[in-house]
């Protein structure tokens, strides 16, 4: 008769209360915080800094709902430790609008029905912002490849692509209509 | 998915990093973290110490060293994919980096990290094999160079010792190289089901030298020596390419998984060796 | 329909978007409560095992761990409630045995999720593994019993006897058999798998319970499509009145049916909060979603079609084994029944159906987008394509030759149900004309002549949705299974506030469908109050009117109608008040421009603010009129609705690798009247994407031991933007008469129409090589293998 146990039996390595201090500037505001080394950046943003616009949709860095821009690079904040972002400038969905004025990418998503349930949207917006900042006039194929690290279950991406096209045109100063 | 706790150090010099690695039991090197952190979240990897090398100056550059280019440990996939030196002298590596994962992963993950992780189905190991690159490993015991052909030992196992850091890749200049793949979601998307990188030195209707590497097919990325032998010295024509492709999986055990049977994957290896050779010799 | 403003039927930007695009939406995991604790579950690594013992002592010693619960602690609460309670209900925590990998065995509650996970690693369970049955055919043969002493086959839905004693139909088998024996007929048959899927809303499920001692009431935040039903279940389990349970479903990050269940974790966080006196949360991880939430599909069946060589179908038979998983959840055995409801599709054909509902040692299946109807459409539309190829007729022509005609409606189908309205040939022709079908066929043939493998695939479909008549409760589709007072109806409350703005409270809530916008359009259209002055509230089991929830493409047809009716009643009363204020006859009052005026005298006008002000000062009202300006309506339609449509795809297959590239996709759907075309198109886009995902990418794969090999998104490949094309959509409009809006429902149509469209296209691309069928998902290896096998 086979018997097997299920608990991994691993005692988590807990050096007496390892906490480190990190300084991270988020959307222009400097935050100094104490974190455990294992704290993921996304949990730091959501739970310590109260910025719940950045979402968690998977465990393995596939869905992109947690996408934020760190020092100008769009990254997945669920696959990054908060300590790795020490000293960095982080932009989240809460920081892309200019005061009351929506970012053109936000306008595009609203105008073109680029969201349904809205859960993937913050990450999708951050990837789109990063894409358009590096490639102001992407083709449909470049848009589709540019956001392939962000999964959406609602839209089939059809209107997301249109949203990014709308935003790109607006950022280039072109007349746009949905 | 919440990682277990660990000690974290972020040294600002290579010596400190090597010392930290040597002094810890079960330490892991963190560069971009695109492989390590998901494994830690799933608690499949439980290092007691994480040595973050991202704060060491000078590791994030690609430099022209005359007869070779040098890609530092903190060079991200996106940088490898777009860098003019890599695109010119190590095209297959640039193509493999561009075909790695997605934009965010390419922004954070590093080429050296992907090589050191030695996943059976990673893109860039095939390119460094085909390009005849060498790996620069540093430890508190000193520095050594490991040829790519000796670097990939087995699934998730490289020739690096536990106290060594892969600090750079050196890629010799010359020749023409290409990377072609079929990804798990079709096209180039996702990890390769099978992929090939080829490097050829060809001109005037003959192939004077060649290396052919295959990834996603066996328990490690490998050099298909018989395939390279078949194309080397040939006219690089269709018949020679077919002949070479037919040797794509000689002497390796082809793996079966959710995405491919042994027969299918064997066939795919041949198809992608052929496609890569056709592109390189076009 | 009245059209006093232009918002009805028009593209209106969504009211919910400004919040969501700025990251200000509130999903359950965004809610924070002072003193809250976090739970993590210990899950079984075995598909079938006895639990000899569970040692929680090491976990309890860990600093920051507050409690570890096992079956011993919660057995007294009974099993997890379900609505259609055929089969074995799931225990809240595994009680002495586990029946599938990932079944929850213990719950660890700690200061944070990180510490709770540390604690879970220290729970030791002594399992004694036993035999599991994973393969559906082996399960159907009762090779191993999932629940000892019980047949794995819970019941069989048979076409002519699906509701014994209520609907009596003649057995079609003799007629079909006679047709098969005729000399001028052809019979084709295919065994096909409609594989299991993991629904995968991008928001994992999340719950947060706050038990309020003293009041003995509980507030439960849950990412749910059915807050009222969850409230009923919680009340029943804890033996408290339903008005002591407030279930709040705030923003819900995608549902697709997986959040149409009452789950053990919803009950267990309430329990833990009650025990510990602190709020307790649990948020599913993606990997857990493969075990802790339901899955969809999972049929193995044989479809057989008999017809004449000139395309007249004389019989359709389907026998399938449908995977229920190891326990019954909310609707589990009812999902195949929904497929049976549309078994004959759009066709006037004798239909014989037998669906065996069979348990296996795997996680439970239940409703996933389409729920039974995509499976039914798949078998029917695949075999009709195969039949068309066999007799050498164009697949569009075969379909048209067998459709019900517009003049036949209302139609009583071979299953004995009545379809409301349809004009199938017009719909299909609209698609074929728009895409230049003959031109596409020529393009395909020209490419084929060059050795390229292009394929065209067509599917048409009929759906049943808009549930529904409350009489369905009598057929077992009732929340009364809980023995609790809860609803099977649509509801809407429309209230004009004293300042002339309007609040609409509804019994159904969105998980992306844009209820706030569509409902505001209905009310704005009826009252002439501008969209920006209308707020739509939902998702609170105490504050929202009694409702069923959002599923089965039902919200607009049922709850939308309730709101429409309530709007009409408010308008009637407002007309009386305006007439009184303007000293005019009620029937002369017209509503426009944010107020009311006397017909022909636009100067004799009052604003909504003035009407409402009067309404809330009863002494200013006409003699005998009650104060207030609101109406609450409950609506139950006389029938479900039956949308339909036609889909077409063009694919190219790489002959060397089997890689399928979807080049173009067209759809012409008919969901009756449309209130917001932008939202309707969006629903179709997403629905099509999920059907394509089934056809090309997704599959929940288990090994022989019952391990889910595809629990992470690395191995369960959702389509990304680069793997899909843009879609080309159009509509025909055939209104229903079962509700005054004439609307049918569109949430699931795209999914029901699309998977077989893709498979038909791929098979078309390789049929000349001798391939008749390839099972989904059409990953490169399968397509290549099929081509190889055909060479032999």
Coordinates of N, CA and C in Angstrom, one line a residue, chain C residues 701-780:
Chain C
X701 N -5.9 19.2 -20.3 CA -5.4 17.9 -20.5 C -5.1 17.2 -19.2
X702 N -5.6 16.0 -19.0 CA -5.3 15.2 -17.8 C -4.4 14.0 -18.2
X703 N -3.5 13.7 -17.3 CA -2.8 12.4 -17.5 C -3.7 11.3 -16.9
X704 N -3.2 10.0 -17.0 CA -4.0 8.9 -16.5 C -4.2 8.9 -15.0
X705 N -3.3 9.7 -14.4 CA -3.4 9.8 -12.9 C -4.4 10.9 -12.5
X706 N -4.9 11.6 -13.5 CA -5.8 12.8 -13.2 C -5.1 14.1 -12.9
X707 N -3.8 14.1 -13.2 CA -3.1 15.4 -13.0 C -3.5 16.3 -14.2
X708 N -3.8 17.6 -13.9 CA -4.0 18.5 -14.9 C -2.7 19.0 -15.4
X709 N -2.4 18.7 -16.7 CA -1.1 19.1 -17.3 C -1.1 20.5 -17.8
X710 N -2.3 21.2 -17.7 CA -2.4 22.5 -18.4 C -2.9 23.5 -17.4
X711 N -2.4 23.5 -16.2 CA -2.9 24.4 -15.1 C -2.4 25.8 -15.2
X712 N -1.3 26.0 -15.9 CA -0.8 27.4 -16.1 C -1.0 27.9 -17.5
X713 N -1.0 29.2 -17.6 CA -1.2 29.7 -18.9 C -0.1 29.4 -19.9
X714 N 1.0 28.9 -19.4 CA 2.1 28.5 -20.2 C 1.7 27.3 -21.0
X715 N 0.8 26.4 -20.4 CA 0.4 25.2 -21.1 C -1.0 25.2 -21.5
X716 N -1.7 26.3 -21.1 CA -3.1 26.4 -21.6 C -3.2 27.7 -22.4
X717 N -2.8 27.6 -23.7 CA -2.6 28.8 -24.4 C -3.8 29.6 -24.9
X718 N -4.2 30.6 -24.1 CA -5.2 31.5 -24.6 C -4.7 32.2 -25.8
X719 N -5.6 32.5 -26.8 CA -5.1 33.3 -27.9 C -4.7 34.6 -27.5
X720 N -3.6 35.1 -28.1 CA -3.2 36.5 -27.9 C -3.5 37.3 -29.1
X721 N -3.2 38.6 -29.0 CA -3.6 39.5 -30.1 C -3.0 39.1 -31.5
X722 N -1.8 38.5 -31.4 CA -1.1 38.2 -32.6 C -1.6 36.9 -33.3
X723 N -2.4 36.1 -32.5 CA -2.9 34.9 -33.1 C -4.3 35.0 -33.6
X724 N -4.9 36.2 -33.6 CA -6.2 36.3 -34.1 C -6.2 37.5 -35.2
X725 N -7.2 37.4 -36.1 CA -7.3 38.5 -37.1 C -8.4 39.4 -36.6
X726 N -8.7 40.5 -37.3 CA -9.9 41.3 -37.0 C -11.0 40.5 -37.6
X727 N -12.2 40.8 -37.1 CA -13.4 40.1 -37.5 C -14.4 41.0 -38.3
X728 N -15.0 40.5 -39.3 CA -15.9 41.3 -40.1 C -17.4 40.9 -39.8
X729 N -18.1 41.8 -39.2 CA -19.5 41.5 -38.7 C -20.6 42.2 -39.4
X730 N -21.7 41.6 -39.4 CA -22.9 42.2 -39.9 C -24.1 41.5 -39.1
X731 N -25.3 42.1 -39.4 CA -26.5 41.5 -38.7 C -27.7 41.5 -39.6
X732 N -28.5 40.5 -39.4 CA -29.9 40.7 -39.8 C -30.8 40.9 -38.6
X733 N -32.0 41.4 -38.7 CA -32.8 41.7 -37.5 C -34.1 41.0 -37.6
X734 N -34.3 40.0 -36.8 CA -35.6 39.3 -36.7 C -36.1 39.3 -35.3
X735 N -36.9 40.3 -34.9 CA -37.2 40.5 -33.5 C -38.0 39.3 -33.0
X736 N -38.0 39.1 -31.7 CA -38.8 38.2 -31.0 C -40.1 38.8 -30.5
X737 N -41.1 38.0 -30.3 CA -42.3 38.6 -29.7 C -42.5 38.2 -28.2
X738 N -41.4 37.6 -27.6 CA -41.6 37.1 -26.2 C -41.2 38.2 -25.3
X739 N -40.7 39.3 -25.7 CA -40.6 40.5 -24.9 C -40.8 41.8 -25.7
X740 N -41.3 42.9 -25.1 CA -41.7 44.0 -25.9 C -40.5 44.8 -26.5
X741 N -39.3 44.5 -26.1 CA -38.1 45.1 -26.7 C -37.7 44.4 -28.0
X742 N -38.2 43.2 -28.2 CA -37.9 42.5 -29.4 C -36.4 42.0 -29.4
X743 N -35.8 41.9 -28.2 CA -34.4 41.5 -28.1 C -34.2 40.1 -27.8
X744 N -33.1 39.4 -28.2 CA -33.0 38.0 -28.0 C -31.8 37.7 -27.0
X745 N -30.6 38.3 -27.2 CA -29.4 37.9 -26.4 C -28.3 37.6 -27.4
X746 N -27.1 38.0 -26.9 CA -25.9 37.9 -27.8 C -24.7 37.5 -27.1
X747 N -24.7 37.2 -25.8 CA -23.5 36.9 -25.1 C -22.8 35.7 -25.6
X748 N -23.5 34.7 -26.0 CA -22.9 33.4 -26.3 C -22.9 33.1 -27.7
X749 N -23.6 33.8 -28.5 CA -23.8 33.5 -30.0 C -22.5 33.3 -30.7
X750 N -21.5 34.2 -30.5 CA -20.2 34.1 -31.2 C -19.5 32.8 -30.9
X751 N -19.6 32.3 -29.6 CA -19.0 31.1 -29.3 C -19.7 29.9 -29.9
X752 N -21.0 30.0 -29.9 CA -21.8 28.8 -30.4 C -21.6 28.7 -31.9
X753 N -21.3 29.7 -32.6 CA -21.1 29.7 -34.0 C -19.7 29.4 -34.5
X754 N -18.7 29.5 -33.7 CA -17.4 29.7 -34.3 C -16.5 28.4 -34.3
X755 N -16.5 27.6 -33.3 CA -15.5 26.5 -33.2 C -15.6 25.6 -34.5
X756 N -16.8 25.2 -34.8 CA -17.0 24.3 -35.9 C -16.7 25.0 -37.3
X757 N -16.9 26.3 -37.3 CA -16.6 27.1 -38.5 C -15.1 26.9 -38.8
X758 N -14.3 27.0 -37.8 CA -12.8 26.9 -38.0 C -12.5 25.4 -38.4
X759 N -13.1 24.5 -37.7 CA -12.8 23.1 -38.0 C -13.2 22.7 -39.4
X760 N -14.4 23.2 -39.7 CA -14.9 23.0 -41.1 C -13.9 23.6 -42.1
X761 N -13.4 24.7 -41.8 CA -12.5 25.4 -42.8 C -11.2 24.6 -42.9
X762 N -10.6 24.1 -41.8 CA -9.4 23.4 -41.8 C -9.6 22.0 -42.5
X763 N -10.7 21.4 -42.2 CA -11.0 20.1 -42.9 C -11.2 20.4 -44.4
X764 N -11.8 21.5 -44.7 CA -11.9 21.8 -46.2 C -10.6 22.0 -46.8
X765 N -9.6 22.6 -46.1 CA -8.3 22.8 -46.7 C -7.6 21.5 -47.0
X766 N -7.8 20.5 -46.2 CA -7.1 19.2 -46.4 C -7.9 18.0 -46.8
X767 N -9.2 18.3 -47.1 CA -10.1 17.2 -47.4 C -9.7 16.5 -48.7
X768 N -9.1 17.2 -49.7 CA -8.7 16.6 -50.9 C -7.5 15.7 -50.7
X769 N -6.9 15.8 -49.6 CA -5.8 14.9 -49.2 C -6.3 13.6 -48.6
X770 N -7.6 13.6 -48.3 CA -8.2 12.4 -47.7 C -8.5 12.6 -46.3
X771 N -8.5 13.8 -45.7 CA -8.8 14.0 -44.3 C -10.3 14.3 -44.1
X772 N -11.0 13.5 -43.3 CA -12.4 13.8 -43.0 C -12.6 14.6 -41.7
X773 N -11.8 14.4 -40.8 CA -12.0 15.0 -39.5 C -10.7 15.1 -38.7
X774 N -10.6 16.2 -37.9 CA -9.5 16.3 -37.0 C -10.1 16.9 -35.7
X775 N -9.8 16.2 -34.6 CA -10.3 16.7 -33.3 C -9.6 18.0 -32.8
X776 N -10.4 18.8 -32.1 CA -9.9 20.0 -31.6 C -9.0 19.7 -30.3
X777 N -8.2 20.6 -30.0 CA -7.8 21.8 -30.7 C -6.9 21.4 -31.9
X778 N -7.0 22.2 -33.0 CA -6.3 21.9 -34.2 C -4.8 22.4 -34.1
X779 N -4.1 21.9 -33.1 CA -2.7 22.3 -33.0 C -2.0 21.7 -34.2
X780 N -0.8 22.3 -34.5 CA -0.1 21.9 -35.7 C 0.1 20.4 -35.7

